[in-house]
Short mmCIF file of C-alpha atoms and ligand atoms in Angstrom, two decimals:
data_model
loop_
_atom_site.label_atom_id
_atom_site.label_comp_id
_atom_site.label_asym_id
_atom_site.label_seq_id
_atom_site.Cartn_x
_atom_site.Cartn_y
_atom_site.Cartn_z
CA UNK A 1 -0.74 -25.09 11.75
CA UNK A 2 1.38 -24.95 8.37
CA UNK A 3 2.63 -28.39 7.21
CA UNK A 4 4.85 -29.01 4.78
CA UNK A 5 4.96 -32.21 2.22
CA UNK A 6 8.68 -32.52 1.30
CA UNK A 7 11.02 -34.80 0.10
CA UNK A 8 14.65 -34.29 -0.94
CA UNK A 9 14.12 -36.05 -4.32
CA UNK A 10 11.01 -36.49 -6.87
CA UNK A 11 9.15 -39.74 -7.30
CA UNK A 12 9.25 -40.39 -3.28
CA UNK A 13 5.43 -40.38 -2.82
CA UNK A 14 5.56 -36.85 -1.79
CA UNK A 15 1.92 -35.85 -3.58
CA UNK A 16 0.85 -39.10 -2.88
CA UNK A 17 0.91 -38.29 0.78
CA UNK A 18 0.14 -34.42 0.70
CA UNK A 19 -3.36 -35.67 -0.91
CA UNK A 20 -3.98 -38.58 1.35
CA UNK A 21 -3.25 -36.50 4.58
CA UNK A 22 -5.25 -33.46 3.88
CA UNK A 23 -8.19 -35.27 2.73
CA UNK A 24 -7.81 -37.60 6.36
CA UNK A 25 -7.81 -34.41 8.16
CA UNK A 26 -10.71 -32.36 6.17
CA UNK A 27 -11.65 -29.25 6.05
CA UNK A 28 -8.00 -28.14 5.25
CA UNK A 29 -6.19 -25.26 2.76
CA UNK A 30 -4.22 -27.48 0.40
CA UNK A 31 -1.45 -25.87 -1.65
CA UNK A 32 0.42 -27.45 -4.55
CA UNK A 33 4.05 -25.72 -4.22
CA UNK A 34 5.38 -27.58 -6.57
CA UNK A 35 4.91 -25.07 -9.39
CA UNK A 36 6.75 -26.38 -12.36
CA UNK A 37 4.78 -30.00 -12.03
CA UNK A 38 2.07 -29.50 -9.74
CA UNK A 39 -0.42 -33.06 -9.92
CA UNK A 40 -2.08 -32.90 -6.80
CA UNK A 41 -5.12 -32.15 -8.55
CA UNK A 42 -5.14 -35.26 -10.70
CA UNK A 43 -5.75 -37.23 -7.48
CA UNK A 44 -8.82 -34.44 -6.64
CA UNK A 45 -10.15 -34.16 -9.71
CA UNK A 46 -11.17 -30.39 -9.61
CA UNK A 47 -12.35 -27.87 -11.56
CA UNK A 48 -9.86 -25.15 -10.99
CA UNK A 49 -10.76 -21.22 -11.61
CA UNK A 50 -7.63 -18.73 -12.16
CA UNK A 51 -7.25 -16.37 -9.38
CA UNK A 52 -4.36 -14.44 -10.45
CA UNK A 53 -1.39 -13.97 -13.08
CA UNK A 54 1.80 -13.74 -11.60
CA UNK A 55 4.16 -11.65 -13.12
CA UNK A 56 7.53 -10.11 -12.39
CA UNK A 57 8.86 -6.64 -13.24
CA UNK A 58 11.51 -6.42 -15.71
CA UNK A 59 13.48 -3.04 -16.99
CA UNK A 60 12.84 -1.78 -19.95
CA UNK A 61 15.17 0.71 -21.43
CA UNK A 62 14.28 4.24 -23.48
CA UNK A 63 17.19 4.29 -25.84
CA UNK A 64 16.56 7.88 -25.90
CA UNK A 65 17.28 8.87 -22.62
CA UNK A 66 20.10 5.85 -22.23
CA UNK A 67 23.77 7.57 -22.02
CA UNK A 68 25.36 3.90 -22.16
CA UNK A 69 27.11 4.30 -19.00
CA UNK A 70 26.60 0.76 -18.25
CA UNK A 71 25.88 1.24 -14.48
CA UNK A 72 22.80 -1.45 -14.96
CA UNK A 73 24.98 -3.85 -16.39
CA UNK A 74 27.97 -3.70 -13.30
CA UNK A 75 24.85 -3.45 -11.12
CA UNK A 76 22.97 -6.87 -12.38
CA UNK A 77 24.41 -9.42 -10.45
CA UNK A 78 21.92 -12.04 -12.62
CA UNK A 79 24.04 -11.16 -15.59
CA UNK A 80 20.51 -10.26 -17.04
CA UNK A 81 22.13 -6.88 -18.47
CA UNK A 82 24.26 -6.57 -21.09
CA UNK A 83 25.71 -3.22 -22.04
CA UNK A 84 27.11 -3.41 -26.25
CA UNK A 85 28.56 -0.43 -28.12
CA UNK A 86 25.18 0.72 -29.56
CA UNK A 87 22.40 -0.48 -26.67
CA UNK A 88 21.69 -2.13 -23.86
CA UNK A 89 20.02 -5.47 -23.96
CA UNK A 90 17.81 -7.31 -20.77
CA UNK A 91 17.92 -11.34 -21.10
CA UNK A 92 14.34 -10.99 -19.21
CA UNK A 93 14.70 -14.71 -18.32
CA UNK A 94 17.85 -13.80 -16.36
CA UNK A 95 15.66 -10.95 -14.70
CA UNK A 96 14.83 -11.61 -10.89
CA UNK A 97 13.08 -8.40 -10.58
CA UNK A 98 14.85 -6.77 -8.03
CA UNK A 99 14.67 -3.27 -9.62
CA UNK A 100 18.24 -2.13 -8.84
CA UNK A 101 19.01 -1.37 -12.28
CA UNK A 102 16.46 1.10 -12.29
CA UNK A 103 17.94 3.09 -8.94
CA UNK A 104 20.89 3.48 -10.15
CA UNK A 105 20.24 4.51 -13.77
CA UNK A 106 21.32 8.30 -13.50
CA UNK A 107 19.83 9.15 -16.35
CA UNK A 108 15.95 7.66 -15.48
CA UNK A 109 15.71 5.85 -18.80
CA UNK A 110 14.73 2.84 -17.24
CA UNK A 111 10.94 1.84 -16.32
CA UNK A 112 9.69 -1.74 -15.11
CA UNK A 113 6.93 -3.52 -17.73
CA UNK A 114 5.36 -6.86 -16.17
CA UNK A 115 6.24 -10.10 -17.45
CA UNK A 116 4.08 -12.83 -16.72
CA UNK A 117 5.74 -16.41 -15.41
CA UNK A 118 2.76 -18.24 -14.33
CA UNK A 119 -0.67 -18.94 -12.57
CA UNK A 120 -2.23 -19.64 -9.77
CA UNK A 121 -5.95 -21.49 -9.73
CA UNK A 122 -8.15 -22.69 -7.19
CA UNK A 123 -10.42 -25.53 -6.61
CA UNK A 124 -13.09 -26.89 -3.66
CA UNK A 125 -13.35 -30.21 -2.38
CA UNK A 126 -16.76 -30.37 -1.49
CA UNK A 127 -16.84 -34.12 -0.29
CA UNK A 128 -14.01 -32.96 2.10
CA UNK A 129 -14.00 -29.08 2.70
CA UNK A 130 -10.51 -28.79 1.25
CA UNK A 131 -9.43 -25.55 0.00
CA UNK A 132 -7.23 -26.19 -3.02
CA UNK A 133 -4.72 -24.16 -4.49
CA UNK A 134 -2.30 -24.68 -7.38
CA UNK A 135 0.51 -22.57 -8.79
CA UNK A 136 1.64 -23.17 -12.22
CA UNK A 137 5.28 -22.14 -13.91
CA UNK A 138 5.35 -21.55 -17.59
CA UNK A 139 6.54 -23.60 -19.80
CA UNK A 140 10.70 -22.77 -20.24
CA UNK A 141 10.06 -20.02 -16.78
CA UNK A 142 12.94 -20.83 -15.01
CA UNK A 143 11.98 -18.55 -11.34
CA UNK A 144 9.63 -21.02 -9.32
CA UNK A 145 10.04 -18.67 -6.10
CA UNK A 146 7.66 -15.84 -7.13
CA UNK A 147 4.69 -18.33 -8.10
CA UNK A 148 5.36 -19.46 -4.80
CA UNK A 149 5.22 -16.76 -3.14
CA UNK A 150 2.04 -16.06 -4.60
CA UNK A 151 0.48 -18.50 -3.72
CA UNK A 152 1.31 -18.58 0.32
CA UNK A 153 -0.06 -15.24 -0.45
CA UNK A 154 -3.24 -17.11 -0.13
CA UNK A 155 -2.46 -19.41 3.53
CA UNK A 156 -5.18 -18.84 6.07
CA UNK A 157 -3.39 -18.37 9.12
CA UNK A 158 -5.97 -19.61 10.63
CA UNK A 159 -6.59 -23.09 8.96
CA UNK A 160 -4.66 -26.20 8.65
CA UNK A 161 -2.40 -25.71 5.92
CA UNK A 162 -0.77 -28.67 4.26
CA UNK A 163 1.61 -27.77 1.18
CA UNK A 164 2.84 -30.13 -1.40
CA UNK A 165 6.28 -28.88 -1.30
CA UNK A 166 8.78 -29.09 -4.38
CA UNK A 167 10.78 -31.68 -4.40
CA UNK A 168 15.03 -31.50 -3.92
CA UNK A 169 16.70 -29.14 -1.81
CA UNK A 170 17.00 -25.79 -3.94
CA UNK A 171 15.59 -21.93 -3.45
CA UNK A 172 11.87 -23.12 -4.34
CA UNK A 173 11.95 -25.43 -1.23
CA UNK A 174 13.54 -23.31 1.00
CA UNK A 175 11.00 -20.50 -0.34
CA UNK A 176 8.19 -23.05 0.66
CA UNK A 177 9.47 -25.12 3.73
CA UNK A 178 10.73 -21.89 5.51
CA UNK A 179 7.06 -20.50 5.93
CA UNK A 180 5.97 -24.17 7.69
CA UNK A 181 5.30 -25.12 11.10
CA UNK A 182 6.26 -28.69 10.59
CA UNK A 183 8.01 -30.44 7.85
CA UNK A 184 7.08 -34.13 6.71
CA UNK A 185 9.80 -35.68 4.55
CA UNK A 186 9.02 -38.19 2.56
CA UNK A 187 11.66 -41.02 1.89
CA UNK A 188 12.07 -44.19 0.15
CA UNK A 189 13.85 -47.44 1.56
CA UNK A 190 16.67 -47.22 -0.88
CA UNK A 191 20.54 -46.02 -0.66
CA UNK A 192 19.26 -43.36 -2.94
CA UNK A 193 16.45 -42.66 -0.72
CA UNK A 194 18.61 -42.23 2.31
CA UNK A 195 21.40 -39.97 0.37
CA UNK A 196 18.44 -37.31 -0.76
CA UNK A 197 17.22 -38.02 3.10
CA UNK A 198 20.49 -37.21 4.94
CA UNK A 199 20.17 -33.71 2.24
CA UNK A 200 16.99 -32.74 2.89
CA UNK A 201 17.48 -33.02 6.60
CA UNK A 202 20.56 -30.58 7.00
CA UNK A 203 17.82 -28.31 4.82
CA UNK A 204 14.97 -28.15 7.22
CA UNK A 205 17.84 -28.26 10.21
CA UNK A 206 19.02 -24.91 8.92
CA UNK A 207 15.55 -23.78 8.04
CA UNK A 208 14.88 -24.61 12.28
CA UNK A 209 11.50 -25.85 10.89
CA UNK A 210 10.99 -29.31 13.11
CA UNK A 211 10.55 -32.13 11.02
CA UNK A 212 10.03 -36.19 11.05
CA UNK A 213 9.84 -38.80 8.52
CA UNK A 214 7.25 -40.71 6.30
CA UNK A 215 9.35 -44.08 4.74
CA UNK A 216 7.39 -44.75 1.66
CA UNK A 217 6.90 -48.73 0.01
CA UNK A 218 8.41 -49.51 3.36
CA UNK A 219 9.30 -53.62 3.22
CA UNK A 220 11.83 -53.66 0.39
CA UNK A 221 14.39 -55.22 3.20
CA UNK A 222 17.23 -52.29 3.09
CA UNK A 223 16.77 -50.53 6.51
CA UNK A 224 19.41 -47.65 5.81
CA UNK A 225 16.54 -45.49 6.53
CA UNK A 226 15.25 -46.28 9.41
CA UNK A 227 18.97 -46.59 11.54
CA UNK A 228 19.41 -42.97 10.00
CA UNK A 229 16.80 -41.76 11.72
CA UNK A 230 17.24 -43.99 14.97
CA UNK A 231 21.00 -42.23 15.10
CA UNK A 232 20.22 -38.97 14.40
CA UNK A 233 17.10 -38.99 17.06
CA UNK A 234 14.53 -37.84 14.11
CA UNK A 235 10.69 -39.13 14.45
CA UNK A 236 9.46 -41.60 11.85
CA UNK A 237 5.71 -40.73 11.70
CA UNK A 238 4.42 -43.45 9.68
CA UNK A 239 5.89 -46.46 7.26
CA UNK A 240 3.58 -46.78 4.33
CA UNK A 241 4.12 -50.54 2.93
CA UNK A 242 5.04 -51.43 -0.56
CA UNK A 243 1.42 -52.54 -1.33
CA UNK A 244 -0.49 -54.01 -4.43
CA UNK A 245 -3.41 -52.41 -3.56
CA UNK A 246 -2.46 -48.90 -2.60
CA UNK A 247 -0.16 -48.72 -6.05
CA UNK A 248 -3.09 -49.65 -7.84
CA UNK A 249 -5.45 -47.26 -6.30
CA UNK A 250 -2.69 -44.59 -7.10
CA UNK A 251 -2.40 -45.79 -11.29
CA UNK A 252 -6.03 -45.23 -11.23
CA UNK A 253 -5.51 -41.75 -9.46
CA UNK A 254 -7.55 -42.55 -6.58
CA UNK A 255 -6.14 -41.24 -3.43
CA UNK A 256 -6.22 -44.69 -0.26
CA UNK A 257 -7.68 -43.03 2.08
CA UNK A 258 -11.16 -42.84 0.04
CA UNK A 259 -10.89 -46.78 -0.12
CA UNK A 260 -8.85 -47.92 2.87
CA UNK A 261 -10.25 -46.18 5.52
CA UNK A 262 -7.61 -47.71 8.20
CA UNK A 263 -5.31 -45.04 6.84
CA UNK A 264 -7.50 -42.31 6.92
CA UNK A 265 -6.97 -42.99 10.91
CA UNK A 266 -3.21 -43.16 10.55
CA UNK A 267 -2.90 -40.11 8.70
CA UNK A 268 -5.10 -37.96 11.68
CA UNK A 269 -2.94 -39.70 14.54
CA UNK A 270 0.02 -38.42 12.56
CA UNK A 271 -1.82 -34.96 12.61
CA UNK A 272 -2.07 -35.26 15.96
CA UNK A 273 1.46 -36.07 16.76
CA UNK A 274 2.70 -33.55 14.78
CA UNK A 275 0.21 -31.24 16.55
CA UNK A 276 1.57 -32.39 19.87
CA UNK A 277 5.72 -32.42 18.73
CA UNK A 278 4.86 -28.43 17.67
CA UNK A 279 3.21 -27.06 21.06
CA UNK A 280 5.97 -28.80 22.72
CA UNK A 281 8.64 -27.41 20.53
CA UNK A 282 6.58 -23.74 21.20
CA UNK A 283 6.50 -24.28 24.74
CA UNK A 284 10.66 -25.28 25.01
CA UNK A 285 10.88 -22.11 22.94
CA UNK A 286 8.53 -19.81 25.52
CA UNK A 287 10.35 -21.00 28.21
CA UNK A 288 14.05 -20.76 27.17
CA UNK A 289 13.27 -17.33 25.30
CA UNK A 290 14.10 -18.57 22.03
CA UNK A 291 12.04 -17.19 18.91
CA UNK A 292 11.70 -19.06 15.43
S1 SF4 B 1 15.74 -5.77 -12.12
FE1 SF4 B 1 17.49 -6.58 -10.95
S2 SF4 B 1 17.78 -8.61 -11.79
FE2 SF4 B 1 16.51 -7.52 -13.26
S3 SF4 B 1 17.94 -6.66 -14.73
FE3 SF4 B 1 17.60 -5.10 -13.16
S4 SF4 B 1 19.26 -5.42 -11.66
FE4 SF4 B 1 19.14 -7.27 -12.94
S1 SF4 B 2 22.35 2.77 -16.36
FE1 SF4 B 2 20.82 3.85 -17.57
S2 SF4 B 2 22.02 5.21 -18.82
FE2 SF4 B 2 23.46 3.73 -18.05
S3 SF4 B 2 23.52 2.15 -19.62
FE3 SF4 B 2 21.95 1.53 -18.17
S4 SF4 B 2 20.04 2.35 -19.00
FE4 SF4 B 2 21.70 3.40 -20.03
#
């Protein structure tokens, strides 16, 4: 089962509740998607070991052999070729590695070199058996979707998965949210909250990942939210409340479930209702012959 933490703007609670949840359920893979800002670890604490670089491949042109035909350049569709009267220069930050420039070079005079964009580390939880993994975008890297993809690289089909998704509604969430089982979104009880809501839900909709919602600092009086979801038939898992105690367990980085152990509960029957919303969904599926 492959849960995704989402939210279709930053500063929801998103990490907040992609911490709390996998350390309620234990024994879990947790993955830190959100590549150019990824702080689920400063609520675990870990000591993180690299496990890999990830790079892409970039051309790299032997002026020798180069003709100036500028085939590459009409080919690059990234604009990451430009072909001038005496060369031909790459804008390597442009680059999404696709390697067509290369195929259709007819004179072979370009070869790919690696560039590297970022990292991906991993850490244990001992205290609860979580599996942690974190991808990490260079600084000015402006391609999120290959760290990504490197890191679902490491999902254990297997285990519970939960992934800290990026936030918004762009290529790395779809990259992340279109390998889930299930997709949490995490909202806010603001107009703002319910405009980034209404986008992230015609996201996962087209995805066909199934989906409910988790309103965050619930109590603030505006119920936008919540007669969104009523209209539009959507779940709402759970309503965290705008509490003293929980924001003050989260300035000192200490994720609630460790110290309120009421949610640790809420969190697992939210597992268990997602579990249940999923092998329904699969059986609808079996029996009307439909395949995700
Ligand atoms: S590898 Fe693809 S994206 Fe990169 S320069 Fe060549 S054609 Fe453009
Ligand atoms: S396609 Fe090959 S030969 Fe033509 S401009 Fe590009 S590198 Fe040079």
């Amino acid at each position: 089962m492959k849960i995704a933490i989402a939210s279709g703007k930053g500063g929801t609670g998103k990490t907040t509740v992609a911490v709390n949840f996998a350390l309620a359920i234990g024994n879990t893979q947790l993955f830190d998607c959100d590549v150019e800002e990824p702080n689920c670890n400063l609520f675990l604490g870990l000591d993180l070991d690299k496990q890999e670089d990830v790079s892409i491949a970039i051309p790299e042109i032997d002026s020798e052999k180069c003709s100036l035909c500028g085939s590459c350049a009409e080919f690059c569709c990234y604009n990451a070729i430009a072909k001038l009267p005496q060369r031909v220069m790459i804008f390597p930050k442009l680059c999404h590695g696709c390697g067509g420039c290369q195929i259709v070079c007819p004179e072979n005079a370009i070869s790919e070199i690696k560039r590297p964009i970022g990292i991906i580390e991993k850490g244990v939880h001992a205290g609860s058996g979580i599996s942690f993994f974190q991808g990490t975008l260079g600084i000015g890297e402006p391609m999120a979707t290959p760290v990504i993809r490197r890191l679902q690289a490491h999902i254990d089909e297997k285990a519970v998965v939960v992934v800290d998704s990026p936030p918004g509604t762009a290529c790395p969430v779809i990259a992340t949210v279109g390998e889930m089982d299930y997709c949490v979104l995490v909202t806010e009880p603001t107009p703002f909250g319910l405009n980034d809501l209404v986008l992230a839900v015609e996201v996962v909709r087209q995805l066909k990942v199934p989906f409910g919602v988790i309103i965050n600092r619930h109590g603030s009086g505006y119920n936008g939210v919540e007669k969104y979801c009523y209209s539009e038939n959507i779940p709402i898992l759970m309503k965290i409340p705008y509490d003293r105690k929980i924001a003050v367990l989260y300035s000192q980085g200490i994720p609630f479930v460790q110290r309120m152990p009421q949610w640790k509960e809420n969190f697992r029957a939210m597992y268990h209702e997602i579990c249940s919303i999923s092998s329904e969904n699969t059986l609808q599926d079996s029996y009307s012959g439909v395949r995700n």
